[in-house]
Coordinates of N, CA and C in Angstrom, one line a residue:
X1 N -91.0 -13.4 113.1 CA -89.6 -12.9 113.1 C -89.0 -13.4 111.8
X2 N -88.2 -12.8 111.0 CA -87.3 -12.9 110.0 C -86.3 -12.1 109.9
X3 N -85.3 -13.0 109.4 CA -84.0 -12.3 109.1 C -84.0 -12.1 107.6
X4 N -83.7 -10.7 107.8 CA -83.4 -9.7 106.5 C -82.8 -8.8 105.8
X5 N -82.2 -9.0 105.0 CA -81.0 -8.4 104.5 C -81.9 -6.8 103.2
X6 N -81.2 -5.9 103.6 CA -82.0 -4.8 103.5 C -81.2 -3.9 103.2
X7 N -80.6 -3.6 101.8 CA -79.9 -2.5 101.3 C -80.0 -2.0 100.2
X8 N -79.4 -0.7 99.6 CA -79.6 0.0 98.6 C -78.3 -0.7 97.5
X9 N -79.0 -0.9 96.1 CA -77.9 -1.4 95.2 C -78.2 -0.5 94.0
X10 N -76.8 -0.1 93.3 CA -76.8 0.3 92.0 C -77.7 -0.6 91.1
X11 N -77.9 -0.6 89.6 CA -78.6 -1.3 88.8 C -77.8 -2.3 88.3
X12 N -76.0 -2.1 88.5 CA -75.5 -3.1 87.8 C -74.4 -4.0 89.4
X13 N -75.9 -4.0 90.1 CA -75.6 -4.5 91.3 C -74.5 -4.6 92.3
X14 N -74.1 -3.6 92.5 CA -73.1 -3.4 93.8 C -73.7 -2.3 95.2
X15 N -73.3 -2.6 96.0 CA -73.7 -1.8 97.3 C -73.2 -0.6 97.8
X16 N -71.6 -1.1 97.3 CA -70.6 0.4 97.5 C -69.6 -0.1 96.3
X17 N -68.7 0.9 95.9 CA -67.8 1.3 95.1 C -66.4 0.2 95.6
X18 N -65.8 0.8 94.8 CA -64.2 -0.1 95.3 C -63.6 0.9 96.4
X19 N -63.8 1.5 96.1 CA -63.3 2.4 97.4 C -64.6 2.3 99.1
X20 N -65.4 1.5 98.6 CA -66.4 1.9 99.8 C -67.3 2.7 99.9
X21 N -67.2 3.9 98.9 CA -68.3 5.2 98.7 C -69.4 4.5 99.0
X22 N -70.3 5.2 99.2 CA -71.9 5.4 99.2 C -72.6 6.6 98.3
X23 N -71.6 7.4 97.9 CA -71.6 8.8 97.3 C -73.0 8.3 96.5
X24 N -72.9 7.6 95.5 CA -74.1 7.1 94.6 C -75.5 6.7 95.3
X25 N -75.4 6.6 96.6 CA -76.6 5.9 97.4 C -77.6 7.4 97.9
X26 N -76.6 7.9 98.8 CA -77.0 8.9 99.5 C -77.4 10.5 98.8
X27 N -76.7 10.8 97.0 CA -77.0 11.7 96.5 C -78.6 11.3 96.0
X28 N -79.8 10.3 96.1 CA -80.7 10.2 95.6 C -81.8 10.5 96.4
X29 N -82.9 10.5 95.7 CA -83.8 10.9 96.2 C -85.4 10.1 97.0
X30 N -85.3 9.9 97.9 CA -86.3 9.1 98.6 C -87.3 9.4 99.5
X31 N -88.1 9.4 99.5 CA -89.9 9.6 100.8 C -89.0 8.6 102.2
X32 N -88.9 9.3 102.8 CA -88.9 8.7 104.1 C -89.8 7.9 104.8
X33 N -90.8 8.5 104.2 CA -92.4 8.1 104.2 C -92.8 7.0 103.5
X34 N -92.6 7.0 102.5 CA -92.7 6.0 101.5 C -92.8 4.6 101.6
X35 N -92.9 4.0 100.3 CA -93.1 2.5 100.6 C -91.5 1.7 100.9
X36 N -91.2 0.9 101.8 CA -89.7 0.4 101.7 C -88.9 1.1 102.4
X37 N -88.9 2.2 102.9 CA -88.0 3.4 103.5 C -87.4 2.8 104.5
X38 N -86.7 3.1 105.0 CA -86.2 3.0 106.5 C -86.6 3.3 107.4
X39 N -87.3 4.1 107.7 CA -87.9 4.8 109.0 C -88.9 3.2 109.3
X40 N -89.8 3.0 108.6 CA -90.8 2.3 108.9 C -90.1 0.6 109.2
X41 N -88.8 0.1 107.9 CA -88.2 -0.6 108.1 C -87.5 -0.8 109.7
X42 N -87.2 0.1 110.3 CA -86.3 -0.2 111.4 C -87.3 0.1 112.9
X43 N -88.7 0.2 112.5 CA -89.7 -0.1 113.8 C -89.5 -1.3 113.9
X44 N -89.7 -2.1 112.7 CA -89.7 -3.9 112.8 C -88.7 -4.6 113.6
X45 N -87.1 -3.9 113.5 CA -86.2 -4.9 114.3 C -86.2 -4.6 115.7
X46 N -85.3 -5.9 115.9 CA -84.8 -6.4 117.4 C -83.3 -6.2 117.4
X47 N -82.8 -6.7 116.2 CA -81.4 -6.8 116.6 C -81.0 -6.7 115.2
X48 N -79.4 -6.6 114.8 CA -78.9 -7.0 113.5 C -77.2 -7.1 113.3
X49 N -77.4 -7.5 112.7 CA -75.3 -8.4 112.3 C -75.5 -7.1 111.4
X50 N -73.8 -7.2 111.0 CA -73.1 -6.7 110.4 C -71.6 -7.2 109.9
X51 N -70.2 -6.7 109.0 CA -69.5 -7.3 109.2 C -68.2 -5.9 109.7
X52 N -67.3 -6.4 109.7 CA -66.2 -4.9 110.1 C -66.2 -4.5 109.4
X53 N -66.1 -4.6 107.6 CA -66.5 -3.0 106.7 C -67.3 -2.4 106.7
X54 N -68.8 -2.8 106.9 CA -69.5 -1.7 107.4 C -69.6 -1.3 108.3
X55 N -69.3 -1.8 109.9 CA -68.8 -1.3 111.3 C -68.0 -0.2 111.1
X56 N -66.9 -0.7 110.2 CA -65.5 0.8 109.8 C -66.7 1.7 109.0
X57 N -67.4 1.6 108.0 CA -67.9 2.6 107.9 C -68.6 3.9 108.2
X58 N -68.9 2.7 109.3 CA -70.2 3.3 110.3 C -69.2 4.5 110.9
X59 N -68.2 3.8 111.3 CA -67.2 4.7 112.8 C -66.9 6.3 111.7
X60 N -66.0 5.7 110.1 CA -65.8 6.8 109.6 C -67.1 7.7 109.2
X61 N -67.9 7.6 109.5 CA -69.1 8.7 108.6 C -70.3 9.0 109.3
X62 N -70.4 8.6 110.7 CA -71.2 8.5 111.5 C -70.8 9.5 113.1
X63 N -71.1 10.3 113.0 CA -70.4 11.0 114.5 C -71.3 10.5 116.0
X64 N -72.3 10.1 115.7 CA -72.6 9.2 116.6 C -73.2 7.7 116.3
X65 N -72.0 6.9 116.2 CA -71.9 5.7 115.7 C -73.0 4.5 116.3
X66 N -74.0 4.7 115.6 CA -75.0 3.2 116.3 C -75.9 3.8 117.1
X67 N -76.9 2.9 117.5 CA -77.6 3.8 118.7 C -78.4 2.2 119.9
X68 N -79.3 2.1 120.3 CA -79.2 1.3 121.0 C -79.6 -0.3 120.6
X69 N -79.9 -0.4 119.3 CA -80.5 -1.8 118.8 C -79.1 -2.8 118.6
X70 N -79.5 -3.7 119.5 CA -78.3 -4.5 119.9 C -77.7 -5.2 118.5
X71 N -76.5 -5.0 118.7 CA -76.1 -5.3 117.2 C -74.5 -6.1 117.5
X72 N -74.5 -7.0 116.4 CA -72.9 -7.9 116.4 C -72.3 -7.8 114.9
X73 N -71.1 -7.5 115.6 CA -70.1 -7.1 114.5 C -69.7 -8.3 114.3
X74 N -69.4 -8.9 113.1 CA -68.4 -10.6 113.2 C -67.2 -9.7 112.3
X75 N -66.2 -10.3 113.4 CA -65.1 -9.5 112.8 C -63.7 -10.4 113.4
X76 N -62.3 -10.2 112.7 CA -61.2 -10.5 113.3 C -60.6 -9.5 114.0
X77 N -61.3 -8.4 113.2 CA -60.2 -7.0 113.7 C -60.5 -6.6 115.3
X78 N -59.5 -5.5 115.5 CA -59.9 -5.2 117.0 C -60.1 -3.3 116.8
X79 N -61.7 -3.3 116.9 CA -61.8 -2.0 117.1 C -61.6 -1.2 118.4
X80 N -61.8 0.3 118.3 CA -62.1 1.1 119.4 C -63.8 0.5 120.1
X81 N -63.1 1.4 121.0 CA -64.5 0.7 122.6 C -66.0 1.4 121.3
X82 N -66.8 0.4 121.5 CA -68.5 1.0 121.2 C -69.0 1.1 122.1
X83 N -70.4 1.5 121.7 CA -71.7 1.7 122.5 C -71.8 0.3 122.7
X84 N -72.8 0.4 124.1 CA -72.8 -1.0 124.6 C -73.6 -1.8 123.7
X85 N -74.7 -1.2 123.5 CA -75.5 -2.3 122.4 C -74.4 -3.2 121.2
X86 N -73.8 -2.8 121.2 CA -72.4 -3.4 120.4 C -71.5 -4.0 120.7
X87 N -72.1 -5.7 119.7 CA -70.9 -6.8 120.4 C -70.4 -7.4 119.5
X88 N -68.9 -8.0 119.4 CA -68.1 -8.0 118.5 C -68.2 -10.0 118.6
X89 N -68.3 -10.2 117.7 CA -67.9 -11.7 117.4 C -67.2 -12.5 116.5
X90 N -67.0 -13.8 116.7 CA -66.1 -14.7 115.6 C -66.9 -15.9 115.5
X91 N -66.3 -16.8 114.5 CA -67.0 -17.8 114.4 C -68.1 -17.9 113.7
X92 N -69.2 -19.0 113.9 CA -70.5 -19.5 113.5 C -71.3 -18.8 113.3
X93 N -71.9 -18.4 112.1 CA -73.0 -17.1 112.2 C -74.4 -18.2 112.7
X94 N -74.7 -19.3 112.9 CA -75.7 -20.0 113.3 C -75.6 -19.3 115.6
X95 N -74.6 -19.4 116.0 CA -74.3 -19.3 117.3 C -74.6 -17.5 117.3
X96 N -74.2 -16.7 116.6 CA -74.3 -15.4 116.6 C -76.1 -15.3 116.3
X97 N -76.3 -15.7 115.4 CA -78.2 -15.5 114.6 C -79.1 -15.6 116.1
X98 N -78.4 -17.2 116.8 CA -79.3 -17.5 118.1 C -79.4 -16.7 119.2
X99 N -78.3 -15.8 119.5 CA -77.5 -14.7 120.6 C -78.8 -13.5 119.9
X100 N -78.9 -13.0 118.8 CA -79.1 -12.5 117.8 C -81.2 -12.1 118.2
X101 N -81.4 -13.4 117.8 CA -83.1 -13.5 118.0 C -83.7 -13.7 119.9
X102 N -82.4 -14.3 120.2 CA -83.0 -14.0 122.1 C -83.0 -12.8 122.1
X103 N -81.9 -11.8 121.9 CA -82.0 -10.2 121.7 C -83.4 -9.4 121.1
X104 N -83.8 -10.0 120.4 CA -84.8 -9.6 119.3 C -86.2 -9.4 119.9
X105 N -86.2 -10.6 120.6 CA -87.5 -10.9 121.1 C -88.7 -10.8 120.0
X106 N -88.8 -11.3 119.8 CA -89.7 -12.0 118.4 C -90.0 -11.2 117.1
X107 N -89.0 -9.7 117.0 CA -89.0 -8.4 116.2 C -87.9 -9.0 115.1
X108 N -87.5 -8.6 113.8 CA -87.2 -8.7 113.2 C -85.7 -8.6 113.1
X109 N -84.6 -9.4 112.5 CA -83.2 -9.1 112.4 C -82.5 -8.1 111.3
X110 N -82.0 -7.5 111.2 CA -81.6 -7.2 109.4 C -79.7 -7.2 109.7
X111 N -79.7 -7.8 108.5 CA -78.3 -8.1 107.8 C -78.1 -6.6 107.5
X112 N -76.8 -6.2 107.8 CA -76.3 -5.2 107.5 C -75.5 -4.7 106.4
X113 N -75.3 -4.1 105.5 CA -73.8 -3.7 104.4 C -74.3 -5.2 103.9
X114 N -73.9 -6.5 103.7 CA -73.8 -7.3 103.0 C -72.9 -8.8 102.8
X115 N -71.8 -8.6 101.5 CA -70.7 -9.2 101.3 C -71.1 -10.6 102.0
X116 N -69.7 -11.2 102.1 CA -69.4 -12.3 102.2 C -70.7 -13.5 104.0
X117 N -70.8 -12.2 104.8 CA -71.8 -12.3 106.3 C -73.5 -12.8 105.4
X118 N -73.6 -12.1 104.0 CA -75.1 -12.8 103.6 C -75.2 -14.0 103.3
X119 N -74.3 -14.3 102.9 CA -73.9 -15.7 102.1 C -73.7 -16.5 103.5
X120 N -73.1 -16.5 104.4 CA -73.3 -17.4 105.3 C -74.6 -17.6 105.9
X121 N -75.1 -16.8 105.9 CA -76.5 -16.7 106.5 C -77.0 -17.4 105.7
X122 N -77.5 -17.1 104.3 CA -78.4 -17.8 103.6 C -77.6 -19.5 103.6
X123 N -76.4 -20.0 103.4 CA -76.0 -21.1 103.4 C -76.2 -21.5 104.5
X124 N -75.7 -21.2 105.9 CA -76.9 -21.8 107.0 C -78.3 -21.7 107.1
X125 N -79.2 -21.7 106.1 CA -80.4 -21.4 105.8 C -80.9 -20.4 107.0
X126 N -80.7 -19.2 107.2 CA -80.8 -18.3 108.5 C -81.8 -17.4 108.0
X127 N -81.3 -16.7 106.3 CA -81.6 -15.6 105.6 C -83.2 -16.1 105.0
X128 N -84.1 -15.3 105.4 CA -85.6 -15.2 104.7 C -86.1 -14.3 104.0
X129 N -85.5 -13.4 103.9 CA -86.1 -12.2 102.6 C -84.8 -11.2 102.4
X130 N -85.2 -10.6 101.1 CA -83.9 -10.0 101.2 C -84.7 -8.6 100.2
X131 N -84.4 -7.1 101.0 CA -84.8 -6.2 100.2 C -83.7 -5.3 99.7
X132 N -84.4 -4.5 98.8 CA -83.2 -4.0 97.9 C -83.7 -2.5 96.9
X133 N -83.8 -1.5 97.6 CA -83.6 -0.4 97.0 C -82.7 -0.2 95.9
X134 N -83.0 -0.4 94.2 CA -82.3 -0.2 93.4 C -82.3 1.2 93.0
X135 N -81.0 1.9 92.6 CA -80.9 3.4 92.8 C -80.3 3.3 91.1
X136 N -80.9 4.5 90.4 CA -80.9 4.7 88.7 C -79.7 5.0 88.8
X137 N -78.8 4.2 88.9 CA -76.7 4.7 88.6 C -76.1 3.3 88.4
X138 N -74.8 3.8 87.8 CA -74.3 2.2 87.8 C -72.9 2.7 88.5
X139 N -71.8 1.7 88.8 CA -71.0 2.5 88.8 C -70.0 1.6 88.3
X140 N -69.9 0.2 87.7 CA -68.9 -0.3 87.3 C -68.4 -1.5 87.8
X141 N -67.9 -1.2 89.4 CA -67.4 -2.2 90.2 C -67.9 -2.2 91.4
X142 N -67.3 -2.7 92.5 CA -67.4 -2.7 93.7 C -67.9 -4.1 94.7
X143 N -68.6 -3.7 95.6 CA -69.0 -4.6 96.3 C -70.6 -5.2 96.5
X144 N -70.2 -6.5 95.4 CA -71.7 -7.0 95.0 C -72.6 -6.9 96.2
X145 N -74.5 -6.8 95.6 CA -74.9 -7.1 96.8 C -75.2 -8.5 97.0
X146 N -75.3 -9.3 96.4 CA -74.9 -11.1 97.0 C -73.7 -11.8 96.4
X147 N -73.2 -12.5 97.4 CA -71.6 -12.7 97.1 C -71.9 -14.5 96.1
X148 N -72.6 -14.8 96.0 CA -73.2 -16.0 95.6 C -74.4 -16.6 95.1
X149 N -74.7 -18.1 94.7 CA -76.2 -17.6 94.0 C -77.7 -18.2 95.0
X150 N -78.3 -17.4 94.9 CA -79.2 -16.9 95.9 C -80.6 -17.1 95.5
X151 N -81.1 -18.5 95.3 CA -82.8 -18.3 94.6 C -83.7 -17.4 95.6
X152 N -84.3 -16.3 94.8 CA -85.1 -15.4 95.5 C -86.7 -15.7 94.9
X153 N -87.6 -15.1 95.5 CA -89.0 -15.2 94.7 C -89.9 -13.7 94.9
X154 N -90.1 -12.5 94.0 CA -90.9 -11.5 93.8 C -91.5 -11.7 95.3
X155 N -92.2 -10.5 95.9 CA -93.1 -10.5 97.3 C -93.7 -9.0 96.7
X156 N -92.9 -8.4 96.8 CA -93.4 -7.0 96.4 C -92.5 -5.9 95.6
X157 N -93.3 -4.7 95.0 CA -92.4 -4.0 94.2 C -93.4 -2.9 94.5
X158 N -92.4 -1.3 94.5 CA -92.9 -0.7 94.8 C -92.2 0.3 94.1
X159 N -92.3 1.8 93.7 CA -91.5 2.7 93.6 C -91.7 3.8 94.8
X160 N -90.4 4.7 95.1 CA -90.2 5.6 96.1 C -89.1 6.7 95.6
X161 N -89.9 7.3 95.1 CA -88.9 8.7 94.3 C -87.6 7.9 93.4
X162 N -86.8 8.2 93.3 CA -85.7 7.9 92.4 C -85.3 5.4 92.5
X163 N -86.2 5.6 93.2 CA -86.0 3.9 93.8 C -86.8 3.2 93.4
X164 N -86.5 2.1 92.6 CA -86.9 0.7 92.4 C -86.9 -0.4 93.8
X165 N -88.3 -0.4 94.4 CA -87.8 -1.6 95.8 C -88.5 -3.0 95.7
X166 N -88.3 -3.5 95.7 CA -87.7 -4.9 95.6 C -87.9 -5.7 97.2
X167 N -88.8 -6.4 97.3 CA -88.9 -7.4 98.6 C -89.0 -8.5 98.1
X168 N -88.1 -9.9 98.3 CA -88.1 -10.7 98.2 C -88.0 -11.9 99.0
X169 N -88.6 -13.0 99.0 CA -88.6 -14.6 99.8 C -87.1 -15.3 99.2
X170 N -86.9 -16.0 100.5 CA -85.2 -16.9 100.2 C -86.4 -18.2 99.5
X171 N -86.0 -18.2 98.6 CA -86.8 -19.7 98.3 C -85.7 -20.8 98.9
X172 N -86.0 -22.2 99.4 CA -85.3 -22.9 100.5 C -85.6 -24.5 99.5

């Protein structure tokens, strides 16, 4: 089991725009198939965090929001009712990670969207790899994909249509 942070970044490293877009993510081109993809990525989990900006993103752009892989929002805000697999928390991301891998049953976790929720992870030493679909765009600003500094170490590299991917170890 490992916890793993697993997203698409521009080349001048952000995950979404200042506005939150994904516009730049989703107009590219990718094998589903392929090496790194998602499809294959998301046999592996059990469970996965997230924080409320990507939760809100999910609700805005998702008409069926989530699906049964038990998942915790850490959030202050108070959303609308979710699907059950969806549980909202505060506090310690060490007490959420543990809730997190009983859920999992010995399958893999992934860090969701990013921001400020990776950096807690990795600073409770929680975070063990971190992947990263680089997409050929830049866009200026937005929302870095690590909020902090983060020694990583090469595992794998692969290309997948328009994508640079990137698997990396938390060196500790």
């Amino acid at each position: 089991m490992a916890t793993i942070y697993y997203t698409g970044c521009t080349l001048d490293g952000f995950i979404a725009t200042d506005d939150h877009s994904l516009d730049w993510l989703t107009s590219r081109d990718i094998d589903q198939e392929g090496p790194m993809a998602y499809p294959a990525f998301r046999e592996r989990l059990g469970a996965c965090v997230m924080g409320a900006t990507t939760w809100q993103w999910i609700l805005d752009h998702d008409d069926d929001p989530w699906g049964p892989l038990p998942t915790w929002v850490l959030t202050h805000r108070t959303f609308p009712e979710a699907p059950a697999s969806v549980n909202f928390a505060q506090g310690d991301v060490r007490r959420v990670h543990a809730e997190m891998t009983e859920a999992a049953d010995g399958k893999d976790l992934w860090v969701v969207g990013g921001g400020d929720l990776v950096g807690q992870l990795h600073d409770a030493g929680l975070l063990d790899e971190v992947w990263i679909q680089y997409a050929p765009v830049t866009v200026g600003s937005g929302a870095p994909v690590l909020p902090r500094h983060v020694e990583l170490r090469l595992e794998e590299v692969a290309r997948n249509r328009d994508f640079m991917c990137g698997r990396y170890a938390v060196v500790r």
